Amino acid sequence: ILNVEQSPQSLHVQEGDSTNFTCSFPSSNFYALHWYRWETAKSPEALFVMTLNGDEKKKGRISATLNTKEGYSYLYIKGSQPEDSATYLCASSSSNSGYALNFGKGTSLLVTP
Amino acid sequence: EAQVTQNPRYLITVTGKKLTVTCSQNMNHEYMSWYRQDPGLGLRQIYYSMNVEVTDKGDVPEGYKVSRKEKRNFPLILESPSPNQTSLYFCASSFIYDAGYGYTFGSGTRLTVV
């Protein structure tokens, strides 16, 4: 079983603050790294999929980076808004595990006005 | 609309009564998977399928069965449900080897076994 670790487990910030989360994953046989946003009572939605070392992706105020050699990814949110409140899931896949995604436990973000 | 459809959304059943949770996708995805979500444990994979008639165990397959007779459907079968299978279940699909789009998740099935 591949272990994907996310930190912090939860985070509470004020509207307008910028924040970031960490995801660490096994770097051997790495294939892809996914970030998902999961709002309460909904299903997870894909934010980013990254495969190459040094990849950086951006969607609006949210961006992510990838370091496959050391096995970590960062998710950044610039100027947090209350609607950013959600659980952010990280997942990685490897070429020697059927390309199945293994998920971390997530970082729960609460943004208050 | 591209989507993964799971049914039912909510289900309460009794121990030992066989049940099936259906999952269907309309995106021609090769890869389909079932996950369960339990408090403090994150999403754990039950079974996955890389194409028709190809299925494989995930991390927590005990007590579950699946089948992939058609590309669009991937039902999850609990032959004899037990209370420890009370959980939130998600079906997900994607193109094989991902192609950079990520998984599309169904809306979830909350199962309670009493």
Coordinates of C-alpha atoms in Angstrom, one line a residue:
Chain A
I1 CA 0.0 0.0 0.0
L2 CA 1.3 3.4 -1.0
N3 CA 1.1 6.0 1.7
V4 CA 0.1 9.5 0.8
E5 CA 0.4 12.0 3.6
Q6 CA -1.2 15.4 3.8
S7 CA -0.6 18.3 6.2
P8 CA -2.0 20.0 8.0
Q9 CA -5.1 17.9 8.7
S10 CA -7.2 21.1 9.1
L11 CA -6.8 24.8 8.6
H12 CA -8.8 27.8 9.6
V13 CA -8.0 31.1 7.9
Q14 CA -9.5 34.5 7.5
E15 CA -10.9 35.8 4.2
G16 CA -8.1 37.3 2.1
D17 CA -5.3 35.2 3.7
S18 CA -3.2 33.1 1.4
T19 CA -2.5 29.5 2.4
N20 CA -0.8 26.3 1.3
F21 CA -1.0 22.6 2.0
T22 CA 1.5 19.8 1.6
C23 CA 1.2 16.4 0.1
S24 CA 4.0 13.8 0.3
F25 CA 3.9 10.6 -1.6
P26 CA 6.2 7.7 -2.5
S27 CA 8.5 8.8 -5.3
S28 CA 9.5 5.3 -6.6
N29 CA 7.7 4.3 -9.8
F30 CA 5.7 7.6 -9.7
Y31 CA 3.2 8.1 -12.4
A32 CA 0.8 11.0 -11.5
L33 CA -0.3 13.3 -8.7
H34 CA -3.9 14.5 -8.4
W35 CA -5.5 17.3 -6.4
Y36 CA -9.2 17.2 -5.7
R37 CA -11.5 19.7 -4.0
W38 CA -14.3 18.1 -2.0
E39 CA -17.2 20.2 -0.6
T40 CA -19.5 18.8 2.0
A41 CA -22.4 16.8 0.7
K42 CA -20.9 16.7 -2.8
S43 CA -18.4 14.5 -4.6
P44 CA -14.7 15.2 -5.1
E45 CA -13.9 17.3 -8.2
A46 CA -10.5 17.2 -10.0
L47 CA -8.4 20.4 -9.6
F48 CA -5.1 19.3 -11.1
V49 CA -3.3 16.3 -12.5
M50 CA 0.5 16.5 -12.7
T51 CA 3.0 14.0 -14.0
L52 CA 6.3 15.8 -14.6
N53 CA 8.9 16.8 -12.1
G54 CA 8.7 20.6 -11.7
D55 CA 5.2 20.8 -13.1
E56 CA 3.2 23.9 -12.0
K57 CA -0.5 24.3 -12.6
K58 CA -2.8 27.2 -12.0
K59 CA -6.6 27.6 -11.9
G60 CA -7.7 31.1 -10.9
R61 CA -6.4 31.7 -7.4
I62 CA -5.3 28.1 -6.8
S63 CA -2.0 26.7 -8.0
A64 CA 0.0 23.5 -7.4
T65 CA 3.6 22.4 -7.8
L66 CA 5.2 19.0 -8.0
N67 CA 8.6 17.5 -7.0
T68 CA 8.7 13.9 -8.0
K69 CA 12.3 13.3 -7.0
E70 CA 11.6 14.1 -3.3
G71 CA 8.0 13.1 -3.4
Y72 CA 6.0 16.2 -2.5
S73 CA 3.4 18.6 -3.9
Y74 CA 2.2 21.9 -2.6
L75 CA -1.3 23.4 -3.2
Y76 CA -1.5 27.2 -2.8
I77 CA -4.6 29.3 -2.5
K78 CA -4.1 33.1 -2.9
G79 CA -6.6 35.4 -1.2
S80 CA -8.8 32.8 0.3
Q81 CA -12.6 33.2 0.0
P82 CA -15.3 31.6 2.1
E83 CA -16.3 29.5 -1.0
D84 CA -12.8 27.9 -0.9
S85 CA -13.9 26.1 2.3
A86 CA -13.7 22.4 1.4
T87 CA -11.5 19.4 2.0
Y88 CA -8.6 19.2 -0.4
L89 CA -7.5 15.7 -1.4
C90 CA -4.2 14.6 -2.8
A91 CA -3.7 11.3 -4.5
S92 CA -0.8 9.6 -6.3
S93 CA -0.5 6.7 -8.6
S94 CA 2.4 4.5 -9.6
S95 CA 3.3 2.3 -12.5
N96 CA 3.6 -0.8 -10.4
S97 CA 0.2 -0.6 -8.7
G98 CA -2.1 -0.7 -11.7
Y99 CA -2.1 3.1 -11.9
A100 CA -4.7 3.1 -9.1
L101 CA -5.0 6.3 -7.2
N102 CA -4.1 6.2 -3.5
F103 CA -5.6 9.1 -1.6
G104 CA -4.4 11.0 1.4
K105 CA -6.8 11.8 4.2
G106 CA -7.2 15.4 3.1
T107 CA -6.7 18.9 4.4
S108 CA -10.0 20.5 5.7
L109 CA -10.0 24.2 5.0
L110 CA -12.3 26.7 6.6
V111 CA -12.3 30.3 5.4
T112 CA -14.3 32.7 7.6
P113 CA -15.3 36.2 6.6
Chain B
E1 CA -23.8 15.9 -19.6
A2 CA -20.7 13.9 -18.8
Q3 CA -21.2 12.1 -15.5
V4 CA -20.9 9.1 -13.3
T5 CA -24.3 8.0 -12.0
Q6 CA -24.6 6.1 -8.8
N7 CA -27.7 4.6 -7.3
P8 CA -29.1 4.6 -4.7
R9 CA -27.9 7.8 -2.9
Y10 CA -29.0 6.4 0.5
L11 CA -29.6 2.8 1.6
I12 CA -30.4 1.2 4.9
T13 CA -30.4 -2.5 5.0
V14 CA -30.1 -5.4 7.4
T15 CA -27.2 -7.7 8.0
G16 CA -26.9 -10.5 5.4
K17 CA -29.4 -9.2 2.8
K18 CA -27.6 -9.0 -0.6
L19 CA -27.5 -5.6 -2.2
T20 CA -26.1 -4.0 -5.3
V21 CA -25.0 -0.4 -5.8
T22 CA -25.0 0.6 -9.4
C23 CA -22.5 2.8 -11.2
S24 CA -22.7 4.0 -14.8
Q25 CA -20.6 6.5 -16.8
N26 CA -21.3 8.0 -20.2
M27 CA -17.8 9.2 -21.0
N28 CA -16.4 6.0 -22.6
H29 CA -13.9 5.7 -19.8
E30 CA -11.9 2.5 -19.6
Y31 CA -11.0 2.8 -15.9
M32 CA -13.6 2.5 -13.2
S33 CA -13.1 2.2 -9.5
W34 CA -15.0 1.9 -6.2
Y35 CA -13.9 3.7 -3.0
R36 CA -15.2 3.8 0.5
Q37 CA -14.9 6.9 2.8
D38 CA -14.8 6.4 6.6
P39 CA -14.1 9.1 9.2
G40 CA -10.4 9.6 9.8
L41 CA -9.4 7.0 7.1
G42 CA -9.7 8.9 3.8
L43 CA -10.8 7.3 0.6
R44 CA -9.8 3.6 0.3
Q45 CA -10.1 1.7 -2.9
I46 CA -12.2 -1.4 -2.9
Y47 CA -11.9 -2.7 -6.5
Y48 CA -11.0 -1.3 -9.8
S49 CA -11.3 -2.2 -13.5
M50 CA -9.1 -1.2 -16.3
N51 CA -11.5 -2.4 -19.0
V52 CA -14.3 -4.8 -19.8
E53 CA -13.9 -8.1 -18.0
V54 CA -10.8 -6.9 -16.3
T55 CA -11.1 -6.3 -12.5
D56 CA -8.7 -6.2 -9.7
K57 CA -8.7 -5.9 -5.9
G58 CA -7.9 -2.6 -4.2
D59 CA -6.9 -2.1 -0.6
V60 CA -10.1 -3.2 1.1
P61 CA -11.8 -5.8 -1.1
E62 CA -13.1 -8.2 1.6
G63 CA -16.8 -8.6 1.6
Y64 CA -17.3 -7.0 -1.9
K65 CA -17.7 -8.2 -5.5
V66 CA -17.7 -6.3 -8.7
S67 CA -18.3 -7.1 -12.4
R68 CA -17.5 -5.3 -15.6
K69 CA -19.5 -6.8 -18.4
E70 CA -20.0 -3.6 -20.2
K71 CA -17.7 -0.6 -20.5
R72 CA -20.2 1.9 -19.0
N73 CA -21.3 -0.1 -15.9
F74 CA -19.4 -1.2 -12.8
P75 CA -21.8 -2.5 -10.1
L76 CA -20.6 -3.1 -6.5
I77 CA -22.1 -6.2 -4.9
L78 CA -22.3 -6.9 -1.2
E79 CA -23.3 -10.6 -1.0
S80 CA -23.8 -10.6 2.8
P81 CA -23.5 -7.1 4.2
S82 CA -22.3 -6.6 7.7
P83 CA -22.4 -3.5 10.0
N84 CA -18.7 -2.8 9.3
Q85 CA -19.6 -2.1 5.7
T86 CA -21.6 1.0 6.8
S87 CA -19.8 3.7 4.9
L88 CA -20.0 6.3 2.2
Y89 CA -19.2 4.8 -1.2
F90 CA -18.0 6.5 -4.3
C91 CA -17.6 5.2 -7.8
A92 CA -15.1 7.0 -10.1
S93 CA -14.0 6.7 -13.7
S94 CA -11.3 8.0 -16.0
F95 CA -9.5 7.4 -19.2
I96 CA -6.9 4.7 -18.9
Y97 CA -3.5 6.1 -17.9
D98 CA -5.5 9.2 -16.9
A99 CA -4.7 11.5 -19.8
G100 CA -4.5 14.4 -17.3
Y101 CA -8.2 14.9 -16.6
G102 CA -8.4 13.2 -13.3
Y103 CA -11.2 11.0 -12.0
T104 CA -14.9 11.8 -12.4
F105 CA -16.7 10.8 -9.2
G106 CA -20.3 9.8 -8.7
S107 CA -22.5 11.5 -6.1
G108 CA -21.9 8.9 -3.5
T109 CA -24.0 6.2 -1.8
R110 CA -24.4 6.3 2.0
L111 CA -25.0 2.8 3.1
T112 CA -26.1 1.8 6.6
V113 CA -26.1 -1.9 7.6
V114 CA -28.0 -2.6 10.8

